[in-house]
PDB file of C-alpha atoms and ligand atoms in Angstrom:
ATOM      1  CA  UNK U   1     -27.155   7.607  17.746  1.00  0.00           C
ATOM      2  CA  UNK U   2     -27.699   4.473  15.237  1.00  0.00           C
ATOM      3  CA  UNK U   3     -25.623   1.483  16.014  1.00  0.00           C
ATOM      4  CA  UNK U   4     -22.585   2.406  13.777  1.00  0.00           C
ATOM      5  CA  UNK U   5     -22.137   5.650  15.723  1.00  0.00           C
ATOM      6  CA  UNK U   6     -21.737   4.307  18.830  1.00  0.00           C
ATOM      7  CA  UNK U   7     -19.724   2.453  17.788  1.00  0.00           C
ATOM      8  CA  UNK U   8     -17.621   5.019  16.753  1.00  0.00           C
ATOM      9  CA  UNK U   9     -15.175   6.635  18.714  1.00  0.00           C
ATOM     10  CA  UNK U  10     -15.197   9.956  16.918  1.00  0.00           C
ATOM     11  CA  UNK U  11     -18.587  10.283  17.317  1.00  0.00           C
ATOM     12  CA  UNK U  12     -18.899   9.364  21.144  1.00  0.00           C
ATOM     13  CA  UNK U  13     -16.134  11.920  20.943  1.00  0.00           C
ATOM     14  CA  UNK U  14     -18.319  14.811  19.026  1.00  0.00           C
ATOM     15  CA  UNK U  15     -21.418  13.417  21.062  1.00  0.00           C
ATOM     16  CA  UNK U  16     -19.260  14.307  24.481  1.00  0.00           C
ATOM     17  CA  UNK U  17     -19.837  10.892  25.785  1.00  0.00           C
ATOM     18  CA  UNK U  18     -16.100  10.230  25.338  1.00  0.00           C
ATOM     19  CA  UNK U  19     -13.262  12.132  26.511  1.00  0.00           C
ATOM     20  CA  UNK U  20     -10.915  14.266  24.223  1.00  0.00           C
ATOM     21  CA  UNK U  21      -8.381  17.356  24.441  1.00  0.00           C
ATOM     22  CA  UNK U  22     -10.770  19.574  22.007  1.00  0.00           C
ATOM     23  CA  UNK U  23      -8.638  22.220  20.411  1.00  0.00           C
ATOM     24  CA  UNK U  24     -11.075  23.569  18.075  1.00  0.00           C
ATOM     25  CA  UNK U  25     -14.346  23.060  16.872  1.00  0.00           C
ATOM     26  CA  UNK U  26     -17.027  24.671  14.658  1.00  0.00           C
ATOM     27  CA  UNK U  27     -20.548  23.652  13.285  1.00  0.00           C
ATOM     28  CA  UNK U  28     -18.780  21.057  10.716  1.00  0.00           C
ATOM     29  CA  UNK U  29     -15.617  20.169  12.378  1.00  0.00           C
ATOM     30  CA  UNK U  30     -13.685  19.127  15.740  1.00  0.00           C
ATOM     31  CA  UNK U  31      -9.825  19.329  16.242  1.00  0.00           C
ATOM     32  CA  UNK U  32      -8.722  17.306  18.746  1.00  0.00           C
ATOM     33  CA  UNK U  33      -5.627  16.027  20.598  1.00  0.00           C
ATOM     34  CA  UNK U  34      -4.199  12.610  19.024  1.00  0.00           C
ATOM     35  CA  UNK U  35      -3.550  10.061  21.893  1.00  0.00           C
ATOM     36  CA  UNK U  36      -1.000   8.368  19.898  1.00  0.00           C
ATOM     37  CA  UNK U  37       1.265  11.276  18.567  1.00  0.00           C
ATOM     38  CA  UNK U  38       3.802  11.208  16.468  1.00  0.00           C
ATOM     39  CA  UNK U  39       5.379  14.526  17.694  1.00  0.00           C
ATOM     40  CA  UNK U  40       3.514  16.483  20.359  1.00  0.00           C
ATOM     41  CA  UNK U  41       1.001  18.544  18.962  1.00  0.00           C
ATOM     42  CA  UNK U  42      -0.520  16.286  16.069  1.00  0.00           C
ATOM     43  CA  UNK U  43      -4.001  16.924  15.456  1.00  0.00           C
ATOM     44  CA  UNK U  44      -6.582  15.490  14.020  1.00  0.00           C
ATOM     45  CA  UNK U  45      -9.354  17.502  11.837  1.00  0.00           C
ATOM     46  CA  UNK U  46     -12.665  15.316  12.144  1.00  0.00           C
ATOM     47  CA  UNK U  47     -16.009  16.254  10.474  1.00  0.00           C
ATOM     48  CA  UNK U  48     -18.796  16.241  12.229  1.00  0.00           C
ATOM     49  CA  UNK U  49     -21.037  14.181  10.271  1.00  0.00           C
ATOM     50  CA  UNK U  50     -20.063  10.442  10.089  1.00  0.00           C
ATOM     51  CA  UNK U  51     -18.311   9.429   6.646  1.00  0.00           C
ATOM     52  CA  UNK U  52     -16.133   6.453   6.537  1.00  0.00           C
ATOM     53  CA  UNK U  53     -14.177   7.727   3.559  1.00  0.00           C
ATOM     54  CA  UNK U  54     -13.523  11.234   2.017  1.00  0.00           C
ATOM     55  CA  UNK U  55     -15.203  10.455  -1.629  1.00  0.00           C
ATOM     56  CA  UNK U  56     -18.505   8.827   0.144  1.00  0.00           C
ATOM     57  CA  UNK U  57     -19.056  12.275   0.679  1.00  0.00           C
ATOM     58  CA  UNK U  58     -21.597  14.140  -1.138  1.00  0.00           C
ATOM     59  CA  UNK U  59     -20.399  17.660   0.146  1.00  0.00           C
ATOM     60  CA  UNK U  60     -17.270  19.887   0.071  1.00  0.00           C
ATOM     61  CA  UNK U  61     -15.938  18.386   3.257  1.00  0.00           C
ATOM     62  CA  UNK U  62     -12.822  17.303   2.718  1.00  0.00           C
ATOM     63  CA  UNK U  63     -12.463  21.283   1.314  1.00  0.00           C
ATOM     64  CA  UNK U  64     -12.816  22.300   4.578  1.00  0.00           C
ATOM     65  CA  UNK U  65     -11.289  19.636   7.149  1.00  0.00           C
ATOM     66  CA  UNK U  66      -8.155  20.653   4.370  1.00  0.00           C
ATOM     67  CA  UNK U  67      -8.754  24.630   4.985  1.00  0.00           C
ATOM     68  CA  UNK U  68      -9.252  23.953   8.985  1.00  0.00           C
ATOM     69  CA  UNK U  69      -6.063  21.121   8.931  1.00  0.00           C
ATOM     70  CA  UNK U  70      -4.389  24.962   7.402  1.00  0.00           C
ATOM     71  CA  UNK U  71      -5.595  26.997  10.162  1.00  0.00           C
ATOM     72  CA  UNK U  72      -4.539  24.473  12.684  1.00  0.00           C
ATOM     73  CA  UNK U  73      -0.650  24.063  10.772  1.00  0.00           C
ATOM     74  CA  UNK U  74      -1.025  28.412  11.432  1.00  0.00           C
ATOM     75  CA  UNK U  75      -1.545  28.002  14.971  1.00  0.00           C
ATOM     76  CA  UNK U  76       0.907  25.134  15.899  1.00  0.00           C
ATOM     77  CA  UNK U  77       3.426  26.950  13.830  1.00  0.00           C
ATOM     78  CA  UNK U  78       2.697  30.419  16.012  1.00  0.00           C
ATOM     79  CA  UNK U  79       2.474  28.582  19.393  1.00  0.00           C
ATOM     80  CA  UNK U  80       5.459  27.255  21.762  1.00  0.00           C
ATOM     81  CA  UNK U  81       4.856  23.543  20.477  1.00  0.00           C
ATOM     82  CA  UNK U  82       7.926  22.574  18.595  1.00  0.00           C
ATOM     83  CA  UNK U  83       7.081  23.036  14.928  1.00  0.00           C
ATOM     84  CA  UNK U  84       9.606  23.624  11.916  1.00  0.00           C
ATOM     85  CA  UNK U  85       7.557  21.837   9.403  1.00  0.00           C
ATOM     86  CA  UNK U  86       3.641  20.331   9.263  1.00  0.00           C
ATOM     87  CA  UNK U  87       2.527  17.010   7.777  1.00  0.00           C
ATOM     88  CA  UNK U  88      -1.243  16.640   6.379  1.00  0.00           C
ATOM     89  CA  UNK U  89      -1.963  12.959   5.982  1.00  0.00           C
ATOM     90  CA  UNK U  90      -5.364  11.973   5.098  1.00  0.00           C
ATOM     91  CA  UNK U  91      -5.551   7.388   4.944  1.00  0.00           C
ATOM     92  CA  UNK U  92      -8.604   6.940   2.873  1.00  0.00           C
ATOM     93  CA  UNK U  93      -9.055   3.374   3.197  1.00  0.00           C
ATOM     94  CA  UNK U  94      -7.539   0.268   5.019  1.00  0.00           C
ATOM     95  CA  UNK U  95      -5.128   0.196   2.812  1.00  0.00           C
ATOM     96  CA  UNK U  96      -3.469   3.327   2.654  1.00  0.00           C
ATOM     97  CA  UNK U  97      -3.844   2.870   6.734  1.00  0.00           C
ATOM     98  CA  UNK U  98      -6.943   3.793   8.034  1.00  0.00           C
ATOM     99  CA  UNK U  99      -8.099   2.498  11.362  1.00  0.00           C
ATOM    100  CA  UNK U 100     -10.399   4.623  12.309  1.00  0.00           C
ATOM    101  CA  UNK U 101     -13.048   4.462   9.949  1.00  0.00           C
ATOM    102  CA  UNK U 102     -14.701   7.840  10.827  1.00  0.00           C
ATOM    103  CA  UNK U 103     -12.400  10.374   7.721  1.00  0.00           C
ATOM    104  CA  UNK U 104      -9.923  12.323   9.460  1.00  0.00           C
ATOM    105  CA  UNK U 105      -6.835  14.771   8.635  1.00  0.00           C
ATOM    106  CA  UNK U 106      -3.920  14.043  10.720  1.00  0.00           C
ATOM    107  CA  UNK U 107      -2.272  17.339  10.913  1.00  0.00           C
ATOM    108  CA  UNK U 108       1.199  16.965  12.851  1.00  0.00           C
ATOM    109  CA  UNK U 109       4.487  19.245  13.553  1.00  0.00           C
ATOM    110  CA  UNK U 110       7.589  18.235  12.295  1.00  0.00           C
ATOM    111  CA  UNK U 111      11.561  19.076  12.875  1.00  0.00           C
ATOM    112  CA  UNK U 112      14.412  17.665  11.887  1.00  0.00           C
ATOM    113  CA  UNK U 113      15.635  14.391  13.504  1.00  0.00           C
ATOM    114  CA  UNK U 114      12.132  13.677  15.021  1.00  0.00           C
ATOM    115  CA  UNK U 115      12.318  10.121  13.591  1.00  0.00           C
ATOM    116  CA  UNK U 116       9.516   9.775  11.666  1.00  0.00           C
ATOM    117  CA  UNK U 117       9.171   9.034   7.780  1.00  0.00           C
ATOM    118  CA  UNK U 118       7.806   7.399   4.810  1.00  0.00           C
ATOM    119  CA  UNK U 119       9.230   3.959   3.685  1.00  0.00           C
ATOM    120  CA  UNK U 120       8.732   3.491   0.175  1.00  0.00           C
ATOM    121  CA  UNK U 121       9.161   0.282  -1.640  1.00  0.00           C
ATOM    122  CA  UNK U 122      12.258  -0.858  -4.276  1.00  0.00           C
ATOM    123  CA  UNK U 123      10.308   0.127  -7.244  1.00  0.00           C
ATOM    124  CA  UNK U 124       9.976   4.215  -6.013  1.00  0.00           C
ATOM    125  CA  UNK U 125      13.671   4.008  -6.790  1.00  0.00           C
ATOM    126  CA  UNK U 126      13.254   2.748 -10.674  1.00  0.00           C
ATOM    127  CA  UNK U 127      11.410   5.831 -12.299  1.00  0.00           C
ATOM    128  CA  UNK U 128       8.913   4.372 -14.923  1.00  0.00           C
ATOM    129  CA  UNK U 129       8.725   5.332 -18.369  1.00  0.00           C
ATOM    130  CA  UNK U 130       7.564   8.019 -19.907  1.00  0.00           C
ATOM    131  CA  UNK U 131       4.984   6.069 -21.797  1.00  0.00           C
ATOM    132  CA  UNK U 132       3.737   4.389 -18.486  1.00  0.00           C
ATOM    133  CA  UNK U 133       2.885   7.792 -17.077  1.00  0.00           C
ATOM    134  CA  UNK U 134       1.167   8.641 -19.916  1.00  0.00           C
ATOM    135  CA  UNK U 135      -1.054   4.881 -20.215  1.00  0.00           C
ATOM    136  CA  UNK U 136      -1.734   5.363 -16.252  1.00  0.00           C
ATOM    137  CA  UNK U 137      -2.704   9.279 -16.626  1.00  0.00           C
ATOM    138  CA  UNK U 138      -5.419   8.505 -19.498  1.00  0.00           C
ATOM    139  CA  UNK U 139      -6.852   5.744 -17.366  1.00  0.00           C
ATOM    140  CA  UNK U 140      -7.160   8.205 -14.523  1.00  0.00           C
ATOM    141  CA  UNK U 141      -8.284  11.199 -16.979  1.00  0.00           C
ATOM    142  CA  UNK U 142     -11.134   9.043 -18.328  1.00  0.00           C
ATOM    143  CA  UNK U 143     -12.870   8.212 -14.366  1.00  0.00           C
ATOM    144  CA  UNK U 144     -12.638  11.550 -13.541  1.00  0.00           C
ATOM    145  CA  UNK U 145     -16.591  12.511 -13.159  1.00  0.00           C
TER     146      UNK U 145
HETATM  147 ZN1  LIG V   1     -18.198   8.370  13.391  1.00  0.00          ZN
END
């Protein structure tokens, strides 16, 4: 393991030299238990391989942590863990709330009155103009590679 491995507690977890409620797990992938849920049952879809963030990536991986995050919404959904609706959230970044800088898809059950939402700030509540969309979406159009 090279030094920023260890350090990392997804892969001590993958590496089995940290403990963790494993509820799936393939030649790309682990599932495993969050210790801090936000309902019971939230999940979180790790690769393998270490990469801090999803577009470091020179692979399809966030493809499939999104089409295993799926089969894991299928199963919670099907089992007796209370489950009317699923939340995929994905923080890319410090930022947008990543602590863990190892990428990983939080995949967690949701039902009505479980207390847990977005905040958004004053401006979500002023839609912009037209013309603003259009300015920010020919910015975005033009990095797309
Ligand atoms: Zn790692």
């Amino acid at each position: 393991m090279s030094q920023e491995t260890k350090n990392c507690i997804f892969c001590r977890i993958i590496q089995r030299t940290e403990p963790a409620s494993i509820v799936y797990e393939d030649d790309s992938c682990i599932v495993i238990m969050d210790i801090q849920p936000v309902n019971s049952g939230h999940l979180l879809v790790i690769p393998k391989k270490h990469i801090p963030y999803l577009d470091d990536s020179k692979n399809d991986i966030g493809e499939y942590m999104f089409k295993i995050g799926i089969k894991m919404a299928s199963a919670l959904k099907s089992s007796d863990v209370k489950c009317e609706g699923v939340n995929y959230l994905m923080a890319d970044g410090e930022a947008a709330g990543q602590e863990v800088f190892h990428a990983h898809l939080h995949v967690f059950p949701r039902f009505k009155s479980d207390g847990f939402g977005f905040r958004f700030p004053e401006r979500y509540y002023e839609m912009p103009e037209r013309k603003s969309l259009d300015d920010i979406a020919s910015k975005i159009k033009s990095s797309i590679k």
